[in-house]
Short mmCIF file of C-alpha atoms in Angstrom, two decimals:
data_model
loop_
_atom_site.label_atom_id
_atom_site.label_comp_id
_atom_site.label_asym_id
_atom_site.label_seq_id
_atom_site.Cartn_x
_atom_site.Cartn_y
_atom_site.Cartn_z
CA MET C 1 -5.09 0.42 15.54
CA GLN C 2 -4.63 -2.30 12.93
CA ILE C 3 -6.74 -5.01 12.75
CA LYS C 4 -6.53 -8.52 12.07
CA VAL C 5 -8.69 -11.29 11.94
CA CYS C 6 -7.54 -14.74 11.84
CA GLY C 7 -8.63 -18.19 11.14
CA MET C 8 -11.60 -17.10 8.44
CA SER C 9 -12.27 -20.51 6.02
CA ARG C 10 -15.84 -19.98 4.57
CA PRO C 11 -16.11 -18.23 1.76
CA GLY C 12 -19.30 -15.97 2.29
CA ASN C 13 -18.19 -15.20 5.61
CA ILE C 14 -14.70 -13.98 4.29
CA ASP C 15 -16.71 -11.25 2.05
CA ASP C 16 -18.66 -10.24 5.38
CA VAL C 17 -15.84 -9.72 7.34
CA ALA C 18 -13.79 -8.32 4.36
CA SER C 19 -16.27 -5.21 4.35
CA LEU C 20 -15.81 -4.01 8.34
CA ASP C 21 -13.33 -1.99 8.88
CA ILE C 22 -10.74 -4.03 9.26
CA ASP C 23 -6.99 -4.44 8.01
CA MET C 24 -5.82 -8.09 7.72
CA MET C 25 -7.26 -11.56 7.43
CA GLY C 26 -5.50 -14.74 8.47
CA PHE C 27 -5.93 -17.97 6.83
CA ILE C 28 -4.63 -21.22 8.46
CA PHE C 29 -2.54 -23.64 6.22
CA TYR C 30 -2.13 -26.32 8.85
CA ARG C 31 -3.89 -29.46 8.68
CA LYS C 32 -4.70 -30.23 12.06
CA SER C 33 -6.29 -26.63 12.95
CA PRO C 34 -9.84 -26.82 12.78
CA ARG C 35 -9.83 -23.39 10.83
CA CYS C 36 -7.39 -24.83 8.28
CA VAL C 37 -8.67 -22.96 5.15
CA GLY C 38 -10.62 -25.04 3.23
CA GLU C 39 -12.06 -23.35 -0.59
CA LEU C 40 -10.13 -20.34 -1.17
CA SER C 41 -8.85 -18.89 -4.67
CA PRO C 42 -6.27 -16.25 -5.88
CA ALA C 43 -8.83 -14.35 -7.01
CA THR C 44 -10.51 -14.13 -3.33
CA ILE C 45 -6.52 -13.00 -2.36
CA SER C 46 -6.55 -10.42 -4.93
CA ARG C 47 -9.72 -9.07 -4.24
CA LEU C 48 -8.95 -8.39 -0.30
CA ARG C 49 -6.07 -6.50 -1.12
CA ARG C 50 -8.14 -4.43 -3.50
CA GLU C 51 -10.54 -3.74 -0.68
CA GLY C 52 -7.44 -2.81 1.20
CA VAL C 53 -7.31 -5.77 3.62
CA GLU C 54 -4.09 -7.46 3.60
CA PRO C 55 -4.60 -11.45 3.79
CA VAL C 56 -2.13 -13.12 5.71
CA ALA C 57 -1.01 -17.03 5.57
CA LEU C 58 -0.53 -18.52 8.71
CA PHE C 59 2.16 -21.75 8.56
CA VAL C 60 3.08 -23.86 11.76
CA ASP C 61 6.52 -25.41 11.58
CA GLU C 62 6.02 -25.91 7.70
CA ASP C 63 9.07 -26.65 5.22
CA ILE C 64 10.18 -23.18 4.09
CA ASP C 65 9.91 -24.03 0.55
CA THR C 66 6.53 -25.42 0.34
CA ALA C 67 5.17 -22.54 2.57
CA ALA C 68 6.83 -20.25 0.04
CA ALA C 69 5.35 -22.27 -2.90
CA ILE C 70 1.38 -21.98 -1.38
CA MET C 71 2.06 -18.00 -0.78
CA LYS C 72 3.18 -17.93 -4.70
CA ARG C 73 0.05 -19.95 -5.63
CA TYR C 74 -2.14 -17.86 -3.92
CA GLY C 75 -0.68 -14.24 -4.27
CA PHE C 76 0.12 -13.81 -0.52
CA SER C 77 2.81 -11.03 0.27
CA THR C 78 2.34 -11.44 4.10
CA VAL C 79 2.99 -14.65 6.57
CA GLN C 80 2.48 -15.37 9.88
CA LEU C 81 4.71 -18.08 11.68
CA HIS C 82 2.70 -19.64 14.43
CA GLY C 83 5.19 -22.43 15.76
CA SER C 84 8.90 -22.62 16.75
CA GLU C 85 10.36 -20.84 13.66
CA SER C 86 13.84 -19.51 13.88
CA PRO C 87 14.84 -15.70 13.59
CA ARG C 88 16.91 -17.16 10.76
CA TYR C 89 14.44 -19.08 9.25
CA CYS C 90 12.10 -15.68 9.30
CA SER C 91 14.90 -13.68 7.51
CA LEU C 92 15.09 -16.69 4.86
CA LEU C 93 11.48 -15.86 4.06
CA ARG C 94 11.91 -12.39 4.21
CA ALA C 95 15.27 -12.25 1.62
CA ARG C 96 12.11 -14.17 -0.72
CA GLY C 97 10.18 -11.09 -0.70
CA PHE C 98 7.89 -11.57 2.09
CA ARG C 99 6.46 -9.86 5.16
CA VAL C 100 6.89 -11.70 8.15
CA LEU C 101 4.40 -11.82 11.48
CA LYS C 102 6.23 -14.05 13.95
CA ALA C 103 3.52 -15.25 16.85
CA VAL C 104 5.63 -15.73 20.02
CA GLY C 105 4.00 -17.31 22.94
CA ILE C 106 3.71 -15.30 26.28
CA ALA C 107 3.52 -16.64 29.64
CA ASP C 108 6.18 -14.82 31.70
CA SER C 109 8.92 -11.69 31.61
CA GLY C 110 11.30 -14.37 30.31
CA ASP C 111 9.08 -14.92 27.07
CA ILE C 112 8.92 -11.14 26.53
CA ALA C 113 12.51 -10.92 26.70
CA ALA C 114 12.99 -13.48 24.28
CA ALA C 115 10.99 -12.15 21.95
CA ALA C 116 14.18 -9.63 21.06
CA ALA C 117 15.31 -12.70 19.26
CA TYR C 118 13.34 -11.47 16.45
CA ASP C 119 14.15 -8.06 16.02
CA GLY C 120 15.74 -7.02 12.70
CA HIS C 121 14.13 -10.59 11.49
CA ALA C 122 10.71 -10.25 11.95
CA ASP C 123 8.48 -7.39 10.29
CA MET C 124 6.29 -7.73 13.13
CA LEU C 125 5.30 -9.81 16.30
CA VAL C 126 2.25 -11.25 17.38
CA LEU C 127 1.97 -11.95 21.11
CA ASP C 128 -0.17 -14.80 22.19
CA THR C 129 -0.55 -16.80 25.01
CA ARG C 130 1.50 -19.58 25.44
CA THR C 131 0.57 -22.87 25.44
CA PRO C 132 1.83 -26.75 25.19
CA GLY C 133 0.74 -27.08 21.79
CA LYS C 134 0.39 -25.52 18.66
CA GLY C 135 -1.75 -22.63 17.91
CA GLY C 136 -3.78 -20.56 19.82
CA SER C 137 -5.89 -21.10 22.94
CA GLY C 138 -8.70 -18.46 22.73
CA ARG C 139 -6.93 -17.56 26.25
CA LYS C 140 -5.33 -14.31 27.62
CA PHE C 141 -1.79 -14.08 29.16
CA ASP C 142 -1.13 -11.44 31.95
CA TRP C 143 -1.04 -8.09 29.84
CA SER C 144 0.66 -6.40 32.52
CA LEU C 145 4.07 -8.22 31.27
CA LEU C 146 3.54 -5.91 28.17
CA GLU C 147 5.06 -3.40 30.61
CA LYS C 148 8.65 -4.97 30.41
CA VAL C 149 8.91 -4.91 26.54
CA THR C 150 11.87 -3.78 25.46
CA PHE C 151 12.45 -5.59 21.93
CA ALA C 152 11.71 -2.91 19.08
CA THR C 153 9.76 -4.89 16.65
CA PRO C 154 6.22 -3.38 16.67
CA PHE C 155 3.74 -5.97 17.74
CA LEU C 156 0.16 -7.02 17.88
CA LEU C 157 -1.59 -8.51 20.76
CA SER C 158 -3.49 -11.82 20.74
CA GLY C 159 -4.63 -14.51 23.02
CA GLY C 160 -8.59 -14.58 23.90
CA ILE C 161 -9.57 -11.34 22.96
CA GLY C 162 -13.00 -11.12 23.23
CA PRO C 163 -16.23 -8.87 22.45
CA ASP C 164 -16.05 -7.63 25.91
CA ASP C 165 -12.46 -6.61 25.91
CA ALA C 166 -12.54 -3.58 23.79
CA ALA C 167 -12.65 -0.65 26.82
CA ASP C 168 -9.35 -2.80 27.88
CA VAL C 169 -7.71 -3.17 24.71
CA LYS C 170 -7.87 0.58 24.00
CA THR C 171 -6.28 1.62 27.23
CA LEU C 172 -3.77 -0.72 26.86
CA TYR C 173 -2.96 0.43 23.29
CA ASP C 174 -2.55 4.40 24.44
CA ARG C 175 -0.58 3.38 27.14
CA MET C 176 2.31 1.22 24.75
CA ASN C 177 3.03 4.57 23.28
CA GLY C 178 3.27 3.10 19.17
CA ARG C 179 4.81 -0.21 20.34
CA MET C 180 1.57 -2.28 20.45
CA VAL C 181 0.62 -1.83 16.79
CA GLY C 182 -3.04 -3.27 16.94
CA ILE C 183 -4.64 -6.93 17.85
CA ASP C 184 -5.32 -10.17 16.12
CA VAL C 185 -8.67 -11.72 16.99
CA ASN C 186 -10.15 -15.40 16.22
CA SER C 187 -11.98 -17.75 18.18
CA ARG C 188 -13.62 -15.23 20.76
CA PHE C 189 -15.83 -13.88 17.67
CA GLU C 190 -16.70 -17.33 16.23
CA THR C 191 -20.30 -19.14 15.65
CA ALA C 192 -18.32 -21.97 14.67
CA PRO C 193 -14.54 -22.83 13.55
CA GLY C 194 -13.53 -20.47 10.90
CA GLU C 195 -17.02 -18.79 10.86
CA LYS C 196 -17.06 -15.07 12.53
CA SER C 197 -19.97 -12.95 13.65
CA ARG C 198 -20.13 -10.06 11.43
CA GLU C 199 -22.26 -8.56 13.99
CA LEU C 200 -19.96 -9.19 17.02
CA LEU C 201 -16.67 -7.93 15.26
CA ASP C 202 -18.61 -4.68 13.99
CA THR C 203 -19.50 -3.68 17.17
CA PHE C 204 -16.12 -4.35 18.96
CA ILE C 205 -14.38 -2.35 16.20
CA HIS C 206 -16.57 0.68 16.64
CA ASN C 207 -16.15 0.12 20.67
CA ILE C 208 -12.27 0.63 20.05
#
């Protein structure tokens, strides 16, 4: 099971979390987010990759040239899009050599069906809880909706996953037969916005 920890923003905490058995680490480049990345250097991105953790740059409806320039400046090769970006936008970024994760808000079976529009345009989907605003909510959607998945793109489960959800996550992962490839966690493991509890994450990872 792949594990992505998103919303990292503090240098010391980045190193602490990177030492855990995780696969991806997300950095938010959206100024309105309380987890918008602060101090970050290309050296940090290179070090994470050497340690086996893939850095992910997260944008919300950013101009495509601006997003590409930021990724090149820091050395990102993977991007997560968390706004209303179209399948074409995803394909254009892929054509520039970036791996694309597209977040899709889920509240009902119609949202599951609509996610199929990104087949062939995104490398992976991130199924999150649909909200009126931008970004995550820290709340779960109805995971039984995943039984209606027909799209071909592999996905990460996101939205309100917390320390007490290890058993349910593992059960769901096993039941999805390879369609769900992992999870994306964020606010439920925080001590403050952008600051993750290494202890909570470590226990959770061992339990799944």
